[in-house]
Amino acid sequence: MLVRFNEISPHGSQYDIRKIDGIEGSAGLVLCGSLDVRCSLTRKGDAKVELQGWLKATLLLECDRCLASYRREVDTALQMLFEVETGASWQVKDLDYRIPDLDTIVLDAPVIDLDDVIRQQLYLALPMKSLCSDQCRGICSRCGANRNHGPCGCADEHENSPFAVLAQLKKE
Ligand SMILES: [Zn+2]
Ligand SMILES: [Zn+2]
């Protein structure tokens, strides 16, 4: 959804977004169910717009260790400032409206692509290491069984395990 600065009401405009284009198939991002995004845009001068809101979504991810699909809830506040970089706004930058610690996104034109904002927030929510749980036991390197579903038969036959060494000693 594209929002032009001049479409935003002086009192702020509200947006409810349930769906964005081009998310399915983008690397690592698979949504489970619909999005729930509520946000407001407020003009802070000719060249600035503040966004405040909330994003909720459920991502369908794949565990790096056991390859199973699992769900991850995303529930995050949205707060950022959009600024059009023009000669004029550049000159008055320091005197102008400013909120500390607010992400500032510099735009080429006075148009905000809300879909893009949401997509980026979802990417930021992706974990560095994707695990279905911290206790995930992964896949047996021998038989390929998912060890979260219980121990596989070959569990204590690994050559380097203390059991294997003991078994070898007994044989001798
Ligand atoms: Zn796992
Ligand atoms: Zn096994």
mmCIF file with all atom_site columns, C-alpha atoms and ligand atoms in Angstrom:
data_model
loop_
_atom_site.group_PDB
_atom_site.id
_atom_site.type_symbol
_atom_site.label_atom_id
_atom_site.label_alt_id
_atom_site.label_comp_id
_atom_site.label_asym_id
_atom_site.label_entity_id
_atom_site.label_seq_id
_atom_site.pdbx_PDB_ins_code
_atom_site.Cartn_x
_atom_site.Cartn_y
_atom_site.Cartn_z
_atom_site.occupancy
_atom_site.B_iso_or_equiv
_atom_site.pdbx_formal_charge
_atom_site.auth_seq_id
_atom_site.auth_comp_id
_atom_site.auth_asym_id
_atom_site.auth_atom_id
_atom_site.pdbx_PDB_model_num
ATOM   1   C  CA . MET A 1 1   ? 0.000  0.000   0.000  1.00 0.00 ? 1   MET A CA 1
ATOM   2   C  CA . LEU A 1 2   ? 1.424  3.352   -1.083 1.00 0.00 ? 2   LEU A CA 1
ATOM   3   C  CA . VAL A 1 3   ? 0.612  6.433   0.959  1.00 0.00 ? 3   VAL A CA 1
ATOM   4   C  CA . ARG A 1 4   ? 1.475  9.884   -0.314 1.00 0.00 ? 4   ARG A CA 1
ATOM   5   C  CA . PHE A 1 5   ? 2.323  12.505  2.262  1.00 0.00 ? 5   PHE A CA 1
ATOM   6   C  CA . ASN A 1 6   ? -0.450 14.775  0.942  1.00 0.00 ? 6   ASN A CA 1
ATOM   7   C  CA . GLU A 1 7   ? -3.063 12.032  1.527  1.00 0.00 ? 7   GLU A CA 1
ATOM   8   C  CA . ILE A 1 8   ? -2.368 11.966  5.245  1.00 0.00 ? 8   ILE A CA 1
ATOM   9   C  CA . SER A 1 9   ? -4.908 13.830  7.325  1.00 0.00 ? 9   SER A CA 1
ATOM   10  C  CA . PRO A 1 10  ? -3.567 16.722  9.441  1.00 0.00 ? 10  PRO A CA 1
ATOM   11  C  CA . HIS A 1 11  ? -4.962 14.857  12.463 1.00 0.00 ? 11  HIS A CA 1
ATOM   12  C  CA . GLY A 1 12  ? -3.246 11.624  11.480 1.00 0.00 ? 12  GLY A CA 1
ATOM   13  C  CA . SER A 1 13  ? -4.507 8.748   9.372  1.00 0.00 ? 13  SER A CA 1
ATOM   14  C  CA . GLN A 1 14  ? -5.160 5.205   10.585 1.00 0.00 ? 14  GLN A CA 1
ATOM   15  C  CA . TYR A 1 15  ? -4.362 2.086   8.582  1.00 0.00 ? 15  TYR A CA 1
ATOM   16  C  CA . ASP A 1 16  ? -5.383 -1.523  9.162  1.00 0.00 ? 16  ASP A CA 1
ATOM   17  C  CA . ILE A 1 17  ? -3.423 -3.955  7.033  1.00 0.00 ? 17  ILE A CA 1
ATOM   18  C  CA . ARG A 1 18  ? -4.195 -7.662  6.774  1.00 0.00 ? 18  ARG A CA 1
ATOM   19  C  CA . LYS A 1 19  ? -2.288 -8.572  3.657  1.00 0.00 ? 19  LYS A CA 1
ATOM   20  C  CA . ILE A 1 20  ? 0.700  -7.334  1.698  1.00 0.00 ? 20  ILE A CA 1
ATOM   21  C  CA . ASP A 1 21  ? 1.859  -8.157  -1.780 1.00 0.00 ? 21  ASP A CA 1
ATOM   22  C  CA . GLY A 1 22  ? 4.931  -10.143 -2.676 1.00 0.00 ? 22  GLY A CA 1
ATOM   23  C  CA . ILE A 1 23  ? 5.582  -11.813 0.632  1.00 0.00 ? 23  ILE A CA 1
ATOM   24  C  CA . GLU A 1 24  ? 5.018  -15.434 -0.303 1.00 0.00 ? 24  GLU A CA 1
ATOM   25  C  CA . GLY A 1 25  ? 8.126  -16.798 -1.870 1.00 0.00 ? 25  GLY A CA 1
ATOM   26  C  CA . SER A 1 26  ? 10.495 -14.128 -0.559 1.00 0.00 ? 26  SER A CA 1
ATOM   27  C  CA . ALA A 1 27  ? 13.416 -15.864 1.140  1.00 0.00 ? 27  ALA A CA 1
ATOM   28  C  CA . GLY A 1 28  ? 12.510 -17.287 4.508  1.00 0.00 ? 28  GLY A CA 1
ATOM   29  C  CA . LEU A 1 29  ? 9.220  -15.460 4.856  1.00 0.00 ? 29  LEU A CA 1
ATOM   30  C  CA . VAL A 1 30  ? 6.143  -17.645 4.932  1.00 0.00 ? 30  VAL A CA 1
ATOM   31  C  CA . LEU A 1 31  ? 3.141  -16.279 6.742  1.00 0.00 ? 31  LEU A CA 1
ATOM   32  C  CA . CYS A 1 32  ? 0.740  -18.471 8.600  1.00 0.00 ? 32  CYS A CA 1
ATOM   33  C  CA . GLY A 1 33  ? -2.680 -16.849 8.524  1.00 0.00 ? 33  GLY A CA 1
ATOM   34  C  CA . SER A 1 34  ? -3.169 -13.155 7.994  1.00 0.00 ? 34  SER A CA 1
ATOM   35  C  CA . LEU A 1 35  ? -1.251 -10.155 9.188  1.00 0.00 ? 35  LEU A CA 1
ATOM   36  C  CA . ASP A 1 36  ? -2.576 -7.846  11.830 1.00 0.00 ? 36  ASP A CA 1
ATOM   37  C  CA . VAL A 1 37  ? -1.039 -4.415  11.415 1.00 0.00 ? 37  VAL A CA 1
ATOM   38  C  CA . ARG A 1 38  ? -2.494 -1.253  12.869 1.00 0.00 ? 38  ARG A CA 1
ATOM   39  C  CA . CYS A 1 39  ? -0.676 1.980   12.409 1.00 0.00 ? 39  CYS A CA 1
ATOM   40  C  CA . SER A 1 40  ? -1.137 5.696   12.229 1.00 0.00 ? 40  SER A CA 1
ATOM   41  C  CA . LEU A 1 41  ? 0.723  8.194   10.099 1.00 0.00 ? 41  LEU A CA 1
ATOM   42  C  CA . THR A 1 42  ? 1.079  11.748  11.328 1.00 0.00 ? 42  THR A CA 1
ATOM   43  C  CA . ARG A 1 43  ? 2.621  14.641  9.461  1.00 0.00 ? 43  ARG A CA 1
ATOM   44  C  CA . LYS A 1 44  ? 5.438  16.399  11.244 1.00 0.00 ? 44  LYS A CA 1
ATOM   45  C  CA . GLY A 1 45  ? 6.057  19.122  8.697  1.00 0.00 ? 45  GLY A CA 1
ATOM   46  C  CA . ASP A 1 46  ? 6.294  19.256  4.906  1.00 0.00 ? 46  ASP A CA 1
ATOM   47  C  CA . ALA A 1 47  ? 8.957  16.614  4.635  1.00 0.00 ? 47  ALA A CA 1
ATOM   48  C  CA . LYS A 1 48  ? 8.361  14.359  7.661  1.00 0.00 ? 48  LYS A CA 1
ATOM   49  C  CA . VAL A 1 49  ? 5.848  11.752  8.675  1.00 0.00 ? 49  VAL A CA 1
ATOM   50  C  CA . GLU A 1 50  ? 5.826  9.754   11.875 1.00 0.00 ? 50  GLU A CA 1
ATOM   51  C  CA . LEU A 1 51  ? 4.580  6.173   11.914 1.00 0.00 ? 51  LEU A CA 1
ATOM   52  C  CA . GLN A 1 52  ? 3.362  4.539   15.111 1.00 0.00 ? 52  GLN A CA 1
ATOM   53  C  CA . GLY A 1 53  ? 1.656  1.225   15.414 1.00 0.00 ? 53  GLY A CA 1
ATOM   54  C  CA . TRP A 1 54  ? 1.744  -2.469  16.026 1.00 0.00 ? 54  TRP A CA 1
ATOM   55  C  CA . LEU A 1 55  ? 2.520  -5.516  13.915 1.00 0.00 ? 55  LEU A CA 1
ATOM   56  C  CA . LYS A 1 56  ? 1.360  -9.037  14.684 1.00 0.00 ? 56  LYS A CA 1
ATOM   57  C  CA . ALA A 1 57  ? 1.969  -12.039 12.475 1.00 0.00 ? 57  ALA A CA 1
ATOM   58  C  CA . THR A 1 58  ? 2.792  -15.724 12.610 1.00 0.00 ? 58  THR A CA 1
ATOM   59  C  CA . LEU A 1 59  ? 5.730  -16.866 10.539 1.00 0.00 ? 59  LEU A CA 1
ATOM   60  C  CA . LEU A 1 60  ? 6.188  -20.436 9.413  1.00 0.00 ? 60  LEU A CA 1
ATOM   61  C  CA . LEU A 1 61  ? 9.874  -21.281 9.748  1.00 0.00 ? 61  LEU A CA 1
ATOM   62  C  CA . GLU A 1 62  ? 12.055 -24.357 9.303  1.00 0.00 ? 62  GLU A CA 1
ATOM   63  C  CA . CYS A 1 63  ? 14.273 -25.597 12.116 1.00 0.00 ? 63  CYS A CA 1
ATOM   64  C  CA . ASP A 1 64  ? 17.979 -25.567 11.149 1.00 0.00 ? 64  ASP A CA 1
ATOM   65  C  CA . ARG A 1 65  ? 18.604 -28.654 13.274 1.00 0.00 ? 65  ARG A CA 1
ATOM   66  C  CA . CYS A 1 66  ? 15.708 -31.049 12.656 1.00 0.00 ? 66  CYS A CA 1
ATOM   67  C  CA . LEU A 1 67  ? 14.219 -29.446 9.488  1.00 0.00 ? 67  LEU A CA 1
ATOM   68  C  CA . ALA A 1 68  ? 10.701 -29.501 10.938 1.00 0.00 ? 68  ALA A CA 1
ATOM   69  C  CA . SER A 1 69  ? 8.360  -26.575 10.313 1.00 0.00 ? 69  SER A CA 1
ATOM   70  C  CA . TYR A 1 70  ? 7.390  -24.545 13.320 1.00 0.00 ? 70  TYR A CA 1
ATOM   71  C  CA . ARG A 1 71  ? 5.552  -21.312 14.022 1.00 0.00 ? 71  ARG A CA 1
ATOM   72  C  CA . ARG A 1 72  ? 6.976  -18.153 15.431 1.00 0.00 ? 72  ARG A CA 1
ATOM   73  C  CA . GLU A 1 73  ? 4.827  -15.302 16.662 1.00 0.00 ? 73  GLU A CA 1
ATOM   74  C  CA . VAL A 1 74  ? 5.882  -11.785 15.774 1.00 0.00 ? 74  VAL A CA 1
ATOM   75  C  CA . ASP A 1 75  ? 4.448  -9.092  17.997 1.00 0.00 ? 75  ASP A CA 1
ATOM   76  C  CA . THR A 1 76  ? 6.269  -5.814  17.692 1.00 0.00 ? 76  THR A CA 1
ATOM   77  C  CA . ALA A 1 77  ? 5.767  -2.094  18.031 1.00 0.00 ? 77  ALA A CA 1
ATOM   78  C  CA . LEU A 1 78  ? 6.325  0.065   14.966 1.00 0.00 ? 78  LEU A CA 1
ATOM   79  C  CA . GLN A 1 79  ? 7.774  3.482   15.439 1.00 0.00 ? 79  GLN A CA 1
ATOM   80  C  CA . MET A 1 80  ? 9.697  5.355   12.796 1.00 0.00 ? 80  MET A CA 1
ATOM   81  C  CA . LEU A 1 81  ? 10.088 8.646   11.079 1.00 0.00 ? 81  LEU A CA 1
ATOM   82  C  CA . PHE A 1 82  ? 10.038 9.121   7.313  1.00 0.00 ? 82  PHE A CA 1
ATOM   83  C  CA . GLU A 1 83  ? 11.897 12.032  5.905  1.00 0.00 ? 83  GLU A CA 1
ATOM   84  C  CA . VAL A 1 84  ? 12.139 13.254  2.337  1.00 0.00 ? 84  VAL A CA 1
ATOM   85  C  CA . GLU A 1 85  ? 15.650 14.317  1.566  1.00 0.00 ? 85  GLU A CA 1
ATOM   86  C  CA . THR A 1 86  ? 15.395 17.672  -0.165 1.00 0.00 ? 86  THR A CA 1
ATOM   87  C  CA . GLY A 1 87  ? 17.813 20.579  -0.231 1.00 0.00 ? 87  GLY A CA 1
ATOM   88  C  CA . ALA A 1 88  ? 15.545 22.547  2.084  1.00 0.00 ? 88  ALA A CA 1
ATOM   89  C  CA . SER A 1 89  ? 15.043 19.849  4.681  1.00 0.00 ? 89  SER A CA 1
ATOM   90  C  CA . TRP A 1 90  ? 18.758 19.128  4.676  1.00 0.00 ? 90  TRP A CA 1
ATOM   91  C  CA . GLN A 1 91  ? 19.547 22.725  5.639  1.00 0.00 ? 91  GLN A CA 1
ATOM   92  C  CA . VAL A 1 92  ? 17.087 22.939  8.515  1.00 0.00 ? 92  VAL A CA 1
ATOM   93  C  CA . LYS A 1 93  ? 17.700 19.401  9.702  1.00 0.00 ? 93  LYS A CA 1
ATOM   94  C  CA . ASP A 1 94  ? 19.179 20.252  13.075 1.00 0.00 ? 94  ASP A CA 1
ATOM   95  C  CA . LEU A 1 95  ? 16.549 22.844  13.927 1.00 0.00 ? 95  LEU A CA 1
ATOM   96  C  CA . ASP A 1 96  ? 13.723 20.671  12.848 1.00 0.00 ? 96  ASP A CA 1
ATOM   97  C  CA . TYR A 1 97  ? 11.451 18.303  14.701 1.00 0.00 ? 97  TYR A CA 1
ATOM   98  C  CA . ARG A 1 98  ? 13.411 15.368  16.021 1.00 0.00 ? 98  ARG A CA 1
ATOM   99  C  CA . ILE A 1 99  ? 12.702 12.429  18.296 1.00 0.00 ? 99  ILE A CA 1
ATOM   100 C  CA . PRO A 1 100 ? 15.715 10.725  19.805 1.00 0.00 ? 100 PRO A CA 1
ATOM   101 C  CA . ASP A 1 101 ? 16.064 6.984   19.207 1.00 0.00 ? 101 ASP A CA 1
ATOM   102 C  CA . LEU A 1 102 ? 13.487 6.939   16.485 1.00 0.00 ? 102 LEU A CA 1
ATOM   103 C  CA . ASP A 1 103 ? 14.447 5.104   13.307 1.00 0.00 ? 103 ASP A CA 1
ATOM   104 C  CA . THR A 1 104 ? 14.575 7.590   10.480 1.00 0.00 ? 104 THR A CA 1
ATOM   105 C  CA . ILE A 1 105 ? 13.967 6.378   6.969  1.00 0.00 ? 105 ILE A CA 1
ATOM   106 C  CA . VAL A 1 106 ? 15.053 8.710   4.214  1.00 0.00 ? 106 VAL A CA 1
ATOM   107 C  CA . LEU A 1 107 ? 12.807 8.722   1.166  1.00 0.00 ? 107 LEU A CA 1
ATOM   108 C  CA . ASP A 1 108 ? 13.466 9.944   -2.370 1.00 0.00 ? 108 ASP A CA 1
ATOM   109 C  CA . ALA A 1 109 ? 9.881  11.083  -2.765 1.00 0.00 ? 109 ALA A CA 1
ATOM   110 C  CA . PRO A 1 110 ? 7.043  11.914  -0.349 1.00 0.00 ? 110 PRO A CA 1
ATOM   111 C  CA . VAL A 1 111 ? 5.517  8.439   -0.646 1.00 0.00 ? 111 VAL A CA 1
ATOM   112 C  CA . ILE A 1 112 ? 5.565  5.683   1.975  1.00 0.00 ? 112 ILE A CA 1
ATOM   113 C  CA . ASP A 1 113 ? 5.374  2.056   0.885  1.00 0.00 ? 113 ASP A CA 1
ATOM   114 C  CA . LEU A 1 114 ? 3.701  0.447   3.909  1.00 0.00 ? 114 LEU A CA 1
ATOM   115 C  CA . ASP A 1 115 ? 4.092  -3.054  2.424  1.00 0.00 ? 115 ASP A CA 1
ATOM   116 C  CA . ASP A 1 116 ? 7.813  -2.528  2.284  1.00 0.00 ? 116 ASP A CA 1
ATOM   117 C  CA . VAL A 1 117 ? 7.905  -1.290  5.874  1.00 0.00 ? 117 VAL A CA 1
ATOM   118 C  CA . ILE A 1 118 ? 6.056  -4.410  7.033  1.00 0.00 ? 118 ILE A CA 1
ATOM   119 C  CA . ARG A 1 119 ? 8.222  -6.746  4.968  1.00 0.00 ? 119 ARG A CA 1
ATOM   120 C  CA . GLN A 1 120 ? 11.365 -5.234  6.494  1.00 0.00 ? 120 GLN A CA 1
ATOM   121 C  CA . GLN A 1 121 ? 9.975  -5.569  10.010 1.00 0.00 ? 121 GLN A CA 1
ATOM   122 C  CA . LEU A 1 122 ? 9.220  -9.239  9.363  1.00 0.00 ? 122 LEU A CA 1
ATOM   123 C  CA . TYR A 1 123 ? 12.771 -9.802  8.120  1.00 0.00 ? 123 TYR A CA 1
ATOM   124 C  CA . LEU A 1 124 ? 14.085 -8.154  11.266 1.00 0.00 ? 124 LEU A CA 1
ATOM   125 C  CA . ALA A 1 125 ? 11.987 -10.581 13.303 1.00 0.00 ? 125 ALA A CA 1
ATOM   126 C  CA . LEU A 1 126 ? 13.669 -13.639 11.733 1.00 0.00 ? 126 LEU A CA 1
ATOM   127 C  CA . PRO A 1 127 ? 15.970 -15.356 14.231 1.00 0.00 ? 127 PRO A CA 1
ATOM   128 C  CA . MET A 1 128 ? 19.716 -15.618 13.520 1.00 0.00 ? 128 MET A CA 1
ATOM   129 C  CA . LYS A 1 129 ? 19.529 -19.331 14.178 1.00 0.00 ? 129 LYS A CA 1
ATOM   130 C  CA . SER A 1 130 ? 16.193 -20.928 13.450 1.00 0.00 ? 130 SER A CA 1
ATOM   131 C  CA . LEU A 1 131 ? 15.411 -23.583 16.053 1.00 0.00 ? 131 LEU A CA 1
ATOM   132 C  CA . CYS A 1 132 ? 12.033 -25.168 16.784 1.00 0.00 ? 132 CYS A CA 1
ATOM   133 C  CA . SER A 1 133 ? 13.087 -25.176 20.437 1.00 0.00 ? 133 SER A CA 1
ATOM   134 C  CA . ASP A 1 134 ? 16.304 -24.659 22.401 1.00 0.00 ? 134 ASP A CA 1
ATOM   135 C  CA . GLN A 1 135 ? 16.135 -28.329 23.338 1.00 0.00 ? 135 GLN A CA 1
ATOM   136 C  CA . CYS A 1 136 ? 15.830 -29.544 19.742 1.00 0.00 ? 136 CYS A CA 1
ATOM   137 C  CA . ARG A 1 137 ? 17.781 -32.819 19.452 1.00 0.00 ? 137 ARG A CA 1
ATOM   138 C  CA . GLY A 1 138 ? 18.114 -32.658 15.693 1.00 0.00 ? 138 GLY A CA 1
ATOM   139 C  CA . ILE A 1 139 ? 18.359 -35.516 13.244 1.00 0.00 ? 139 ILE A CA 1
ATOM   140 C  CA . CYS A 1 140 ? 20.359 -38.704 13.763 1.00 0.00 ? 140 CYS A CA 1
ATOM   141 C  CA . SER A 1 141 ? 23.340 -38.567 11.413 1.00 0.00 ? 141 SER A CA 1
ATOM   142 C  CA . ARG A 1 142 ? 23.085 -42.344 10.894 1.00 0.00 ? 142 ARG A CA 1
ATOM   143 C  CA . CYS A 1 143 ? 19.460 -43.175 10.260 1.00 0.00 ? 143 CYS A CA 1
ATOM   144 C  CA . GLY A 1 144 ? 18.014 -39.710 9.638  1.00 0.00 ? 144 GLY A CA 1
ATOM   145 C  CA . ALA A 1 145 ? 15.318 -40.062 12.302 1.00 0.00 ? 145 ALA A CA 1
ATOM   146 C  CA . ASN A 1 146 ? 14.069 -36.929 14.008 1.00 0.00 ? 146 ASN A CA 1
ATOM   147 C  CA . ARG A 1 147 ? 15.403 -37.460 17.533 1.00 0.00 ? 147 ARG A CA 1
ATOM   148 C  CA . ASN A 1 148 ? 12.746 -35.174 19.022 1.00 0.00 ? 148 ASN A CA 1
ATOM   149 C  CA . HIS A 1 149 ? 10.299 -38.003 18.415 1.00 0.00 ? 149 HIS A CA 1
ATOM   150 C  CA . GLY A 1 150 ? 12.243 -40.306 20.708 1.00 0.00 ? 150 GLY A CA 1
ATOM   151 C  CA . PRO A 1 151 ? 15.621 -42.093 20.601 1.00 0.00 ? 151 PRO A CA 1
ATOM   152 C  CA . CYS A 1 152 ? 16.326 -44.046 17.432 1.00 0.00 ? 152 CYS A CA 1
ATOM   153 C  CA . GLY A 1 153 ? 17.745 -47.559 17.625 1.00 0.00 ? 153 GLY A CA 1
ATOM   154 C  CA . CYS A 1 154 ? 21.264 -46.504 16.718 1.00 0.00 ? 154 CYS A CA 1
ATOM   155 C  CA . ALA A 1 155 ? 21.519 -43.980 19.564 1.00 0.00 ? 155 ALA A CA 1
ATOM   156 C  CA . ASP A 1 156 ? 24.282 -45.757 21.521 1.00 0.00 ? 156 ASP A CA 1
ATOM   157 C  CA . GLU A 1 157 ? 26.118 -47.352 18.638 1.00 0.00 ? 157 GLU A CA 1
ATOM   158 C  CA . HIS A 1 158 ? 28.197 -44.296 17.738 1.00 0.00 ? 158 HIS A CA 1
ATOM   159 C  CA . GLU A 1 159 ? 31.816 -45.454 17.644 1.00 0.00 ? 159 GLU A CA 1
ATOM   160 C  CA . ASN A 1 160 ? 33.109 -42.704 19.859 1.00 0.00 ? 160 ASN A CA 1
ATOM   161 C  CA . SER A 1 161 ? 30.488 -43.056 22.564 1.00 0.00 ? 161 SER A CA 1
ATOM   162 C  CA . PRO A 1 162 ? 31.637 -44.478 25.910 1.00 0.00 ? 162 PRO A CA 1
ATOM   163 C  CA . PHE A 1 163 ? 29.174 -47.349 25.430 1.00 0.00 ? 163 PHE A CA 1
ATOM   164 C  CA . ALA A 1 164 ? 30.759 -48.376 22.168 1.00 0.00 ? 164 ALA A CA 1
ATOM   165 C  CA . VAL A 1 165 ? 34.206 -48.320 23.736 1.00 0.00 ? 165 VAL A CA 1
ATOM   166 C  CA . LEU A 1 166 ? 32.989 -50.466 26.634 1.00 0.00 ? 166 LEU A CA 1
ATOM   167 C  CA . ALA A 1 167 ? 31.346 -52.929 24.280 1.00 0.00 ? 167 ALA A CA 1
ATOM   168 C  CA . GLN A 1 168 ? 34.592 -53.205 22.382 1.00 0.00 ? 168 GLN A CA 1
ATOM   169 C  CA . LEU A 1 169 ? 36.549 -53.868 25.605 1.00 0.00 ? 169 LEU A CA 1
ATOM   170 C  CA . LYS A 1 170 ? 34.146 -56.609 26.653 1.00 0.00 ? 170 LYS A CA 1
ATOM   171 C  CA . LYS A 1 171 ? 34.572 -58.349 23.336 1.00 0.00 ? 171 LYS A CA 1
ATOM   172 C  CA . GLU A 1 172 ? 38.323 -58.439 23.656 1.00 0.00 ? 172 GLU A CA 1
HETATM 173 ZN ZN . ZN  B 2 .   ? 14.201 -28.686 15.564 1.00 0.00 ? 1   ZN  B ZN 1
HETATM 174 ZN ZN . ZN  B 2 .   ? 19.549 -43.182 14.366 1.00 0.00 ? 2   ZN  B ZN 1
#
